XYZ file of C-alpha atoms in Angstrom:
311
model
C 92.745 93.505 96.177
C 94.573 96.633 96.010
C 92.225 98.766 97.525
C 92.587 99.650 99.155
C 95.950 105.463 95.194
C 105.677 114.271 87.931
C 106.732 116.802 86.208
C 109.957 115.478 88.103
C 112.341 114.707 85.541
C 113.298 110.915 85.014
C 116.561 111.130 87.074
C 114.480 111.884 90.403
C 113.376 108.258 89.954
C 116.971 106.853 89.437
C 117.805 105.047 92.418
C 120.521 105.915 94.882
C 123.827 104.143 93.879
C 124.691 102.848 97.198
C 121.355 101.166 97.589
C 121.029 98.436 94.660
C 118.461 95.912 94.933
C 118.267 92.105 93.583
C 116.398 93.319 90.677
C 118.167 96.490 89.656
C 120.035 94.790 86.725
C 117.317 92.317 85.942
C 114.400 94.769 85.527
C 116.707 97.792 84.039
C 115.161 98.945 80.710
C 114.150 97.596 78.268
C 113.640 94.597 80.450
C 111.377 95.956 83.239
C 108.462 94.192 84.735
C 105.450 95.196 82.947
C 102.406 96.363 85.265
C 99.212 95.482 83.541
C 96.625 96.637 86.044
C 93.036 98.349 85.885
C 90.685 99.624 87.837
C 90.932 99.438 91.647
C 94.102 97.570 91.584
C 95.717 100.148 89.347
C 95.549 102.466 92.693
C 98.417 100.597 93.834
C 100.535 102.227 91.117
C 98.969 105.438 91.726
C 100.138 105.649 95.636
C 103.340 104.136 94.546
C 103.803 106.890 92.069
C 103.381 109.514 94.795
C 105.117 107.826 97.566
C 108.261 107.850 95.037
C 107.707 111.549 94.140
C 107.893 112.494 97.728
C 110.572 110.136 98.682
C 112.912 111.960 96.265
C 112.808 115.371 98.097
C 115.716 116.165 100.277
C 113.070 117.253 102.737
C 110.699 114.222 102.228
C 108.431 113.234 105.335
C 109.091 109.553 104.215
C 112.199 108.162 103.261
C 111.423 105.449 100.995
C 114.240 104.449 98.609
C 112.426 101.063 97.896
C 109.531 103.081 96.372
C 111.934 105.169 94.342
C 113.540 101.987 93.109
C 110.264 100.291 92.344
C 109.275 102.978 89.804
C 112.342 102.435 87.926
C 111.966 98.827 87.599
C 108.308 98.847 86.450
C 107.283 99.266 82.757
C 104.243 101.438 83.216
C 103.902 105.257 81.862
C 103.124 106.816 85.485
C 102.972 110.146 84.140
C 101.040 109.807 81.014
C 98.344 107.517 82.785
C 98.137 108.760 86.287
C 99.404 112.513 85.690
C 101.895 114.458 87.474
C 102.178 113.898 91.094
C 101.716 117.172 92.556
C 103.863 117.872 95.667
C 101.017 118.591 98.052
C 99.373 115.178 97.206
C 102.464 113.484 97.390
C 103.070 114.599 100.616
C 99.437 113.415 101.600
C 99.861 110.177 100.554
C 103.297 110.021 102.378
C 101.758 111.191 105.515
C 98.820 108.433 105.225
C 101.763 106.014 104.849
C 103.683 107.599 107.957
C 100.431 107.186 110.197
C 99.955 103.562 109.228
C 103.680 103.317 109.932
C 103.730 104.373 113.185
C 100.647 102.409 114.136
C 102.521 99.525 113.118
C 105.728 100.455 115.200
C 103.339 100.749 118.256
C 102.011 97.306 117.956
C 105.275 95.936 117.324
C 106.539 97.655 120.465
C 103.963 95.958 122.268
C 104.008 92.548 120.514
C 107.428 92.138 118.984
C 106.725 88.784 117.792
C 103.288 89.648 116.522
C 101.522 89.226 113.152
C 101.079 92.149 110.645
C 98.171 91.263 108.187
C 98.247 93.785 105.255
C 95.123 93.929 103.220
C 95.191 94.732 99.599
C 98.859 95.750 99.992
C 99.574 96.197 96.465
C 103.070 97.824 96.071
C 103.105 99.304 99.509
C 106.819 98.959 100.872
C 105.998 99.428 104.572
C 107.693 95.918 105.585
C 111.190 97.415 104.943
C 110.028 100.645 106.569
C 109.027 99.152 110.047
C 110.187 95.811 110.095
C 111.660 94.741 113.621
C 113.465 91.621 112.629
C 110.840 89.507 114.283
C 107.327 90.249 113.251
C 105.563 87.911 110.740
C 103.962 89.477 107.751
C 101.291 88.546 105.835
C 100.010 90.252 102.387
C 96.737 89.659 101.313
C 95.589 90.598 97.605
C 94.008 89.530 94.424
C 95.943 87.414 92.161
C 97.242 89.924 89.535
C 98.701 92.789 92.126
C 99.865 89.915 94.228
C 101.755 88.387 90.955
C 103.119 91.992 90.525
C 104.328 92.345 93.998
C 106.004 88.816 93.946
C 108.124 89.836 90.786
C 109.252 92.930 92.034
C 109.960 92.716 95.684
C 111.932 89.982 97.567
C 110.333 88.213 100.461
C 111.909 86.271 102.999
C 110.773 83.692 105.338
C 108.793 85.746 107.850
C 106.640 86.906 104.792
C 103.752 85.245 103.332
C 101.765 86.183 100.191
C 98.011 85.081 100.274
C 95.836 85.165 97.152
C 92.777 86.110 98.283
C 89.706 88.765 98.316
C 89.903 90.468 101.537
C 86.347 89.944 101.773
C 86.903 86.103 101.780
C 87.841 84.927 105.434
C 90.209 82.082 104.138
C 93.002 84.416 104.509
C 92.558 84.104 108.234
C 93.444 80.577 108.218
C 96.918 79.808 109.840
C 97.119 83.179 111.599
C 98.009 82.510 115.221
C 96.342 85.618 117.699
C 98.135 84.375 120.663
C 101.199 86.590 119.947
C 99.204 89.529 118.795
C 97.815 90.374 115.377
C 97.438 93.720 113.627
C 95.166 93.816 110.557
C 95.906 97.060 108.326
C 93.982 98.216 105.479
C 95.453 101.159 103.826
C 93.568 102.674 100.651
C 90.927 99.461 100.627
C 87.861 99.703 102.667
C 86.644 102.805 100.780
C 86.203 100.664 97.506
C 84.065 98.120 99.449
C 80.252 98.264 99.909
C 79.290 99.312 103.128
C 77.722 95.990 104.399
C 80.924 94.456 103.327
C 83.111 96.544 105.280
C 81.031 95.758 108.549
C 81.336 91.927 107.598
C 85.043 92.340 107.031
C 85.339 94.073 110.686
C 83.228 91.540 112.377
C 85.207 88.809 110.741
C 88.538 90.221 111.959
C 86.975 90.856 115.620
C 85.714 87.391 115.982
C 88.842 85.630 114.476
C 91.365 87.727 116.316
C 90.812 88.181 120.188
C 93.060 90.782 121.525
C 94.069 91.882 118.239
C 93.852 95.342 116.477
C 92.682 96.837 113.227
C 93.985 99.978 111.685
C 92.191 101.386 108.131
C 91.716 104.616 106.325
C 88.253 106.022 104.987
C 87.276 108.911 102.884
C 84.464 111.239 103.874
C 80.877 110.957 102.676
C 81.298 113.896 100.487
C 84.482 112.479 98.660
C 82.924 109.292 98.485
C 79.714 110.830 96.735
C 82.015 112.931 94.560
C 83.653 109.740 93.090
C 80.673 108.268 91.713
C 80.668 111.280 89.122
C 83.824 109.643 87.579
C 85.473 112.912 87.880
C 89.117 113.126 86.253
C 92.366 113.586 88.113
C 95.098 115.374 86.391
C 96.442 113.703 83.383
C 92.976 112.341 82.568
C 93.264 109.682 85.476
C 89.771 108.531 86.457
C 89.324 107.787 90.400
C 87.573 104.323 90.671
C 84.261 104.931 92.643
C 84.473 104.822 96.468
C 80.864 103.084 97.922
C 81.897 103.834 101.587
C 82.441 106.937 102.973
C 82.425 107.754 106.747
C 82.595 111.108 108.616
C 84.055 111.626 111.981
C 80.816 111.668 113.503
C 80.081 108.120 111.954
C 83.108 106.364 113.879
C 80.942 105.500 116.837
C 78.961 103.520 114.669
C 81.820 101.053 114.399
C 81.169 99.760 117.925
C 78.154 98.024 116.670
C 80.077 95.834 114.153
C 81.021 93.353 116.971
C 80.548 92.883 120.624
C 84.421 92.250 120.800
C 85.330 95.605 119.795
C 86.878 97.364 122.996
C 88.150 100.486 121.602
C 87.506 103.045 118.590
C 89.767 105.959 118.193
C 91.457 108.029 115.505
C 95.053 108.005 114.543
C 96.132 111.598 113.950
C 98.110 112.076 110.546
C 101.784 113.068 111.383
C 102.778 116.524 111.117
C 104.399 117.548 107.668
C 106.154 120.518 105.893
C 104.429 123.689 104.966
C 101.076 124.992 105.670
C 99.186 122.025 104.786
C 101.558 119.417 106.348
C 101.618 121.317 109.815
C 97.646 121.388 109.554
C 97.393 117.657 109.167
C 97.721 116.497 112.542
C 95.254 119.146 114.217
C 92.546 119.036 111.252
C 89.988 117.682 113.664
C 90.114 121.309 115.529
C 89.312 123.066 112.142
C 85.677 123.633 111.642
C 85.799 123.221 107.955
C 87.938 120.108 108.286
C 86.147 118.465 111.189
C 83.529 116.674 109.381
C 84.707 116.308 105.931
C 88.322 114.728 105.871
C 90.233 111.373 105.342
C 90.319 109.458 108.471
C 92.748 106.707 109.967
C 91.036 104.776 112.656
C 92.047 102.212 115.141
C 89.896 99.292 116.529
C 91.052 97.244 119.256
C 89.398 93.915 119.913
C 88.920 92.620 123.295
C 89.525 89.200 124.721
C 85.949 89.596 126.297
C 83.214 91.093 124.364
C 82.690 94.856 125.154
C 79.311 94.008 125.896
C 80.205 92.443 128.840
C 82.723 95.151 130.095
C 80.584 97.880 129.936
C 82.174 99.548 126.942
C 79.651 101.606 124.454
């Protein structure tokens, strides 16, 4: 499940000559790989569209040459179908990805041989931005987006692709928690029902003692707005997001499972311009404090929190 989201000239997406990939010749026009995704899985293309647009900037907040390369290899009318990638939105998408990158790097600094499980990873290229050469990486997604990922991106012996709905606990089989486990869900949980989110968090807390989970959410107001099927630029319709969470709701996550030992916010990194500089301190701005996207980190204790005096 990839649930998980240019007026730039075409040349802006051309990959740098010094960074060829194994797929560049095979997938050059007209032999590019067709991307036939709809609904929530299509949001993987929307986020790729924006990350690539941001990555082409000389002052980019997220260097991501592999994302830029991917756009040239996919047969998909990005601008016609998804609309132009506006610079402010492209930076916002990139800052979210950078926030997740920092969380993964922090985890790998503590558990260099640990396992990162990316739920609904779609066409995210995070592995190639943060890999330490030792970690295990597990991608969990639905059949169609996973098949597209398999065709476009190279995967080595430390990477495993699992075709499975993130809500189905079968993906947890074979993951060893003894060396540390980080579960990420970028652009996914907002597409689930609230009860499904709670069950998924509880399942991760029960399966990975001592582990960590990092995920992003939209606000309750934004979630409600998506049910109106409001259009994005270019006519792109955003899929409904059933689950929204405001900052004040974060304390309710403690109730998902007694092993949860920490619930904290992952602040967005600082970007460029006024909005970029505002990103890491949005919690201090009255108008944004309760109505903003969030990145949340859960730590899972080896002993249930109810037995250690945690809330």
